[in-house]
XYZ file of C-alpha atoms in Angstrom:
312
model
C -17.122 -19.853 8.369
C -16.669 -20.847 4.723
C -16.503 -18.143 2.083
C -17.292 -17.972 -1.621
C -15.255 -16.950 -4.648
C -16.536 -15.642 -7.994
C -13.949 -15.629 -10.789
C -14.105 -13.981 -14.213
C -11.495 -13.177 -16.861
C -10.649 -9.525 -17.386
C -8.167 -7.209 -19.064
C -5.418 -5.184 -17.430
C -7.337 -1.966 -18.106
C -10.361 -3.402 -16.310
C -8.159 -4.599 -13.445
C -6.726 -1.110 -12.982
C -10.220 0.368 -12.983
C -11.375 -2.215 -10.446
C -8.605 -1.073 -8.088
C -10.504 2.200 -7.830
C -14.008 0.746 -8.017
C -16.722 2.313 -5.929
C -18.872 0.401 -3.453
C -20.976 -2.093 -5.412
C -24.004 -1.282 -3.288
C -24.349 -4.834 -1.946
C -25.329 -5.790 1.589
C -22.390 -8.203 1.647
C -19.584 -6.402 -0.168
C -16.904 -8.633 -1.695
C -13.158 -8.218 -1.488
C -11.862 -7.809 -5.042
C -8.485 -9.091 -6.217
C -7.078 -8.986 -9.759
C -4.226 -11.133 -11.027
C -2.084 -11.154 -14.165
C -2.360 -14.600 -15.815
C 0.246 -14.090 -18.559
C 3.133 -11.688 -17.958
C 2.955 -8.526 -20.087
C -0.282 -9.659 -21.771
C -2.829 -6.893 -21.219
C -5.703 -9.185 -22.208
C -4.935 -12.100 -19.864
C -5.950 -11.160 -16.341
C -8.681 -12.405 -14.025
C -10.849 -11.044 -11.238
C -11.599 -12.901 -8.005
C -14.427 -11.604 -5.814
C -14.496 -13.084 -2.303
C -17.790 -13.106 -0.380
C -18.429 -13.985 3.252
C -21.837 -15.420 2.271
C -23.028 -17.214 -0.836
C -23.497 -14.545 -3.530
C -26.982 -14.153 -4.945
C -27.796 -13.300 -8.558
C -27.556 -9.544 -7.874
C -24.107 -9.926 -6.336
C -22.836 -11.994 -9.256
C -24.296 -9.488 -11.719
C -22.540 -6.623 -9.903
C -19.205 -8.409 -10.235
C -19.859 -9.205 -13.906
C -20.560 -5.524 -14.575
C -16.983 -4.681 -13.563
C -15.518 -6.660 -16.473
C -17.361 -5.913 -19.726
C -14.843 -7.975 -21.705
C -16.234 -11.113 -20.020
C -19.787 -10.424 -21.149
C -21.433 -13.739 -21.991
C -18.897 -15.756 -19.994
C -20.253 -17.800 -17.104
C -18.396 -16.962 -13.878
C -16.736 -19.702 -11.888
C -18.375 -19.815 -8.454
C -16.913 -21.970 -5.710
C -17.285 -22.405 -1.988
C -14.008 -22.195 -0.072
C -13.084 -24.142 3.008
C -13.030 -22.538 6.432
C -9.611 -20.934 5.929
C -8.186 -17.446 5.646
C -8.356 -16.936 1.877
C -6.054 -13.905 1.962
C -3.333 -16.017 3.517
C -4.087 -18.853 1.081
C -3.799 -16.524 -1.914
C -0.315 -15.423 -0.850
C 0.963 -18.722 0.560
C 3.214 -19.315 -2.428
C 5.121 -16.061 -2.086
C 8.868 -16.471 -2.302
C 11.212 -14.694 0.104
C 12.115 -11.193 -1.032
C 15.611 -9.673 -0.911
C 15.756 -5.903 -1.463
C 18.995 -4.121 -0.613
C 19.848 -4.970 2.983
C 16.343 -6.285 3.718
C 15.083 -9.872 3.498
C 11.340 -10.482 3.904
C 9.821 -13.932 4.400
C 6.903 -15.789 5.972
C 7.044 -18.471 8.655
C 6.640 -21.157 5.983
C 9.862 -20.092 4.291
C 12.831 -21.527 6.181
C 15.657 -21.012 3.669
C 18.675 -19.287 5.240
C 18.655 -15.508 4.645
C 21.506 -13.729 2.861
C 24.463 -13.018 5.116
C 24.206 -9.637 6.812
C 20.590 -8.994 5.768
C 18.048 -7.530 8.177
C 15.368 -10.207 8.255
C 11.668 -9.404 8.648
C 9.002 -12.070 9.008
C 5.777 -10.646 7.588
C 2.875 -13.047 7.254
C 0.428 -12.724 4.391
C -2.930 -11.904 5.906
C -4.966 -9.033 7.228
C -3.046 -5.987 5.922
C -1.345 -4.867 2.708
C 2.437 -4.767 2.559
C 4.277 -8.097 2.531
C 6.928 -6.468 0.346
C 6.101 -8.462 -2.779
C 3.969 -5.853 -4.508
C 6.032 -3.505 -6.693
C 4.963 -0.501 -4.629
C 6.211 -1.930 -1.336
C 9.410 -3.463 -2.719
C 10.075 -0.205 -4.594
C 9.699 1.786 -1.383
C 12.089 -0.607 0.367
C 14.621 -0.036 -2.393
C 14.101 3.731 -2.248
C 14.637 3.781 1.518
C 17.677 1.521 1.236
C 19.166 3.995 -1.208
C 18.761 6.767 1.383
C 20.729 4.923 4.063
C 23.512 7.509 4.128
C 21.062 10.340 4.804
C 20.210 11.438 8.328
C 16.601 11.584 9.486
C 15.302 12.360 12.953
C 11.496 12.311 12.536
C 9.861 9.748 10.256
C 6.199 9.108 9.455
C 4.796 6.164 7.489
C 1.260 7.047 6.358
C -0.835 4.000 5.441
C 1.576 1.604 7.107
C -0.275 -1.659 6.318
C 1.890 -4.404 7.853
C 4.408 -1.886 9.203
C 7.216 -3.125 6.942
C 8.324 0.301 5.693
C 8.270 1.754 9.205
C 10.405 -1.192 10.340
C 12.873 -0.546 7.519
C 13.095 3.111 8.551
C 13.736 2.114 12.162
C 16.549 -0.201 11.001
C 18.161 2.471 8.809
C 17.829 5.355 11.273
C 17.822 3.825 14.772
C 17.972 7.217 16.512
C 14.943 8.644 14.698
C 11.418 8.892 16.057
C 9.191 6.725 13.847
C 5.412 7.101 13.672
C 3.295 4.593 11.698
C -0.321 5.463 10.892
C -3.200 3.808 9.092
C -6.884 4.517 8.585
C -7.606 0.836 9.297
C -7.401 -0.200 12.983
C -6.715 -3.786 11.869
C -3.572 -2.630 10.043
C -2.370 -0.864 13.189
C -2.961 -4.045 15.195
C -1.069 -6.069 12.581
C 1.819 -3.601 12.685
C 1.970 -3.873 16.473
C 2.034 -7.687 16.242
C 4.673 -7.639 13.506
C 6.855 -5.273 15.526
C 6.804 -7.761 18.393
C 7.547 -10.737 16.142
C 10.478 -8.934 14.520
C 11.788 -7.300 17.696
C 11.409 -3.815 16.216
C 11.524 -1.245 19.028
C 10.189 2.263 19.263
C 7.481 2.382 16.584
C 4.641 4.672 17.657
C 1.238 3.794 16.205
C -1.798 5.928 15.392
C -5.141 5.131 13.766
C -5.774 8.186 11.594
C -7.486 9.276 8.398
C -4.841 11.227 6.507
C -2.360 13.468 8.292
C -4.602 15.849 10.245
C -4.927 13.980 13.541
C -3.513 15.781 16.577
C -1.230 12.832 17.291
C 0.381 13.465 13.886
C 0.440 17.248 13.722
C 1.686 17.626 17.304
C 4.888 15.788 16.316
C 5.415 17.685 13.067
C 7.478 18.565 11.199
C 8.880 15.320 9.794
C 12.034 15.112 7.721
C 11.093 11.769 6.091
C 7.523 11.107 4.997
C 6.441 7.801 3.424
C 2.986 7.260 1.919
C 2.334 4.018 0.049
C -1.407 4.271 -0.543
C -3.217 5.048 -3.839
C -2.971 7.853 -6.370
C -6.307 9.466 -5.507
C -5.596 9.802 -1.790
C -2.033 10.930 -2.532
C -3.371 13.802 -4.621
C -6.151 14.774 -2.237
C -3.832 14.647 0.778
C -0.989 16.631 -0.794
C -1.622 19.860 1.177
C -1.849 18.096 4.540
C 1.206 15.913 3.850
C 3.221 18.937 2.725
C 2.071 20.876 5.796
C 3.694 18.381 8.191
C 6.953 18.192 6.216
C 10.048 19.970 7.496
C 11.915 22.300 5.112
C 13.885 20.153 2.618
C 12.170 16.981 3.903
C 12.275 13.811 1.811
C 8.866 12.574 0.665
C 8.479 9.017 -0.708
C 5.181 8.327 -2.469
C 3.889 5.035 -3.902
C 0.723 3.183 -4.796
C 0.340 5.014 -8.106
C 0.372 3.721 -11.651
C 2.873 5.202 -14.092
C 0.144 6.992 -16.008
C -0.953 8.707 -12.782
C 2.502 9.995 -11.863
C 2.238 13.395 -13.546
C -0.916 14.289 -11.617
C 0.570 13.146 -8.302
C 3.780 15.081 -8.986
C 1.718 18.121 -9.948
C -0.234 18.030 -6.683
C 2.959 18.036 -4.605
C 4.723 20.557 -6.829
C 1.830 22.920 -6.099
C 2.704 22.503 -2.422
C 6.356 23.451 -2.903
C 7.899 19.999 -3.512
C 10.261 19.087 -6.343
C 10.805 15.653 -7.902
C 14.211 14.093 -7.152
C 13.855 10.464 -8.256
C 11.408 8.127 -9.948
C 11.440 4.313 -9.976
C 9.126 2.580 -12.462
C 8.409 -1.077 -11.698
C 6.064 -2.675 -14.174
C 2.907 -0.559 -14.205
C 3.737 1.034 -10.848
C 5.813 4.085 -9.953
C 7.608 5.162 -6.782
C 8.442 8.855 -6.394
C 10.944 10.673 -4.198
C 10.392 14.390 -3.747
C 12.056 17.178 -1.786
C 9.971 19.612 0.251
C 10.563 23.330 -0.241
C 13.089 25.481 1.588
C 10.305 26.900 3.759
C 7.642 24.915 5.535
C 4.465 24.767 3.474
C 1.429 26.585 4.806
C -1.889 25.615 3.152
C -3.642 28.500 1.458
C -6.986 27.419 2.912
C -8.126 25.294 5.866
C -7.965 21.587 5.073
C -11.302 19.838 5.476
C -11.091 16.016 5.280
C -14.676 15.935 4.085
C -13.596 17.931 1.051
C -10.924 15.514 -0.086
C -13.257 13.939 -2.637
C -13.232 17.193 -4.516
C -9.463 16.935 -4.971
C -9.399 13.215 -5.757
C -7.649 11.959 -8.872
C -9.941 10.367 -11.432
C -8.449 6.908 -11.793
């Protein structure tokens, strides 16, 4: 079926707020994407809202309300052909070379760097092609840990599975568990593992880190969570609770201005900051779990996570 796109200019501040926008209350909720038009120009961004059906006046007004700077500007509204717009939006991505890893799509047939571990990750139904600063930063962080030894790895919010695949490549003897709240992402990871001949990745659909399939395998000595700042903060006690003493914890999906609150949440659970990688507006953190396994001071109720959430 064809889809529809509503486009409006916005600022970087509005784009960052949109990343954390609440449900717009529409029967047909759009997928929202923001893009920087001019590098390092905080005033030159735009918002694309993709609808599965033609947006009515209320839907357009809801999108317009997200970008006050565009007040008075008529949105561009267009009908798209019967194609996967997510794939279309990322079709121009160039191959990515990070450390020993080389990530490309099927449309990119240039020869990879000699000796690189090649992953084919198609743009499409799940986040994590490697091109966003958070994913490429995590790849670089993991590559820098290659000389370490890990035996139990978990990738929380795996998306396309790319970071779990990198961990499997770096530590072939480790058990690797990839989880995501979205069943589609888990399906995509399974498909990508087959395409890239990545063995031994266990998959779980789970909200957070409290599922039996996760806790039964704890503790983990490498924990990766590339999600968003709010969930990182709210999940800190449950993530820390499944970490082995002195475990390495890699966190991403947070903006630089959110780093102190994320660090604070994990420090309260016994972790200490070891490294920080700032890439544009985004930050990747590496922390070390405490010398003793963390025990939450109160039972963790997933329904109560909203009360811990970071205001972003």
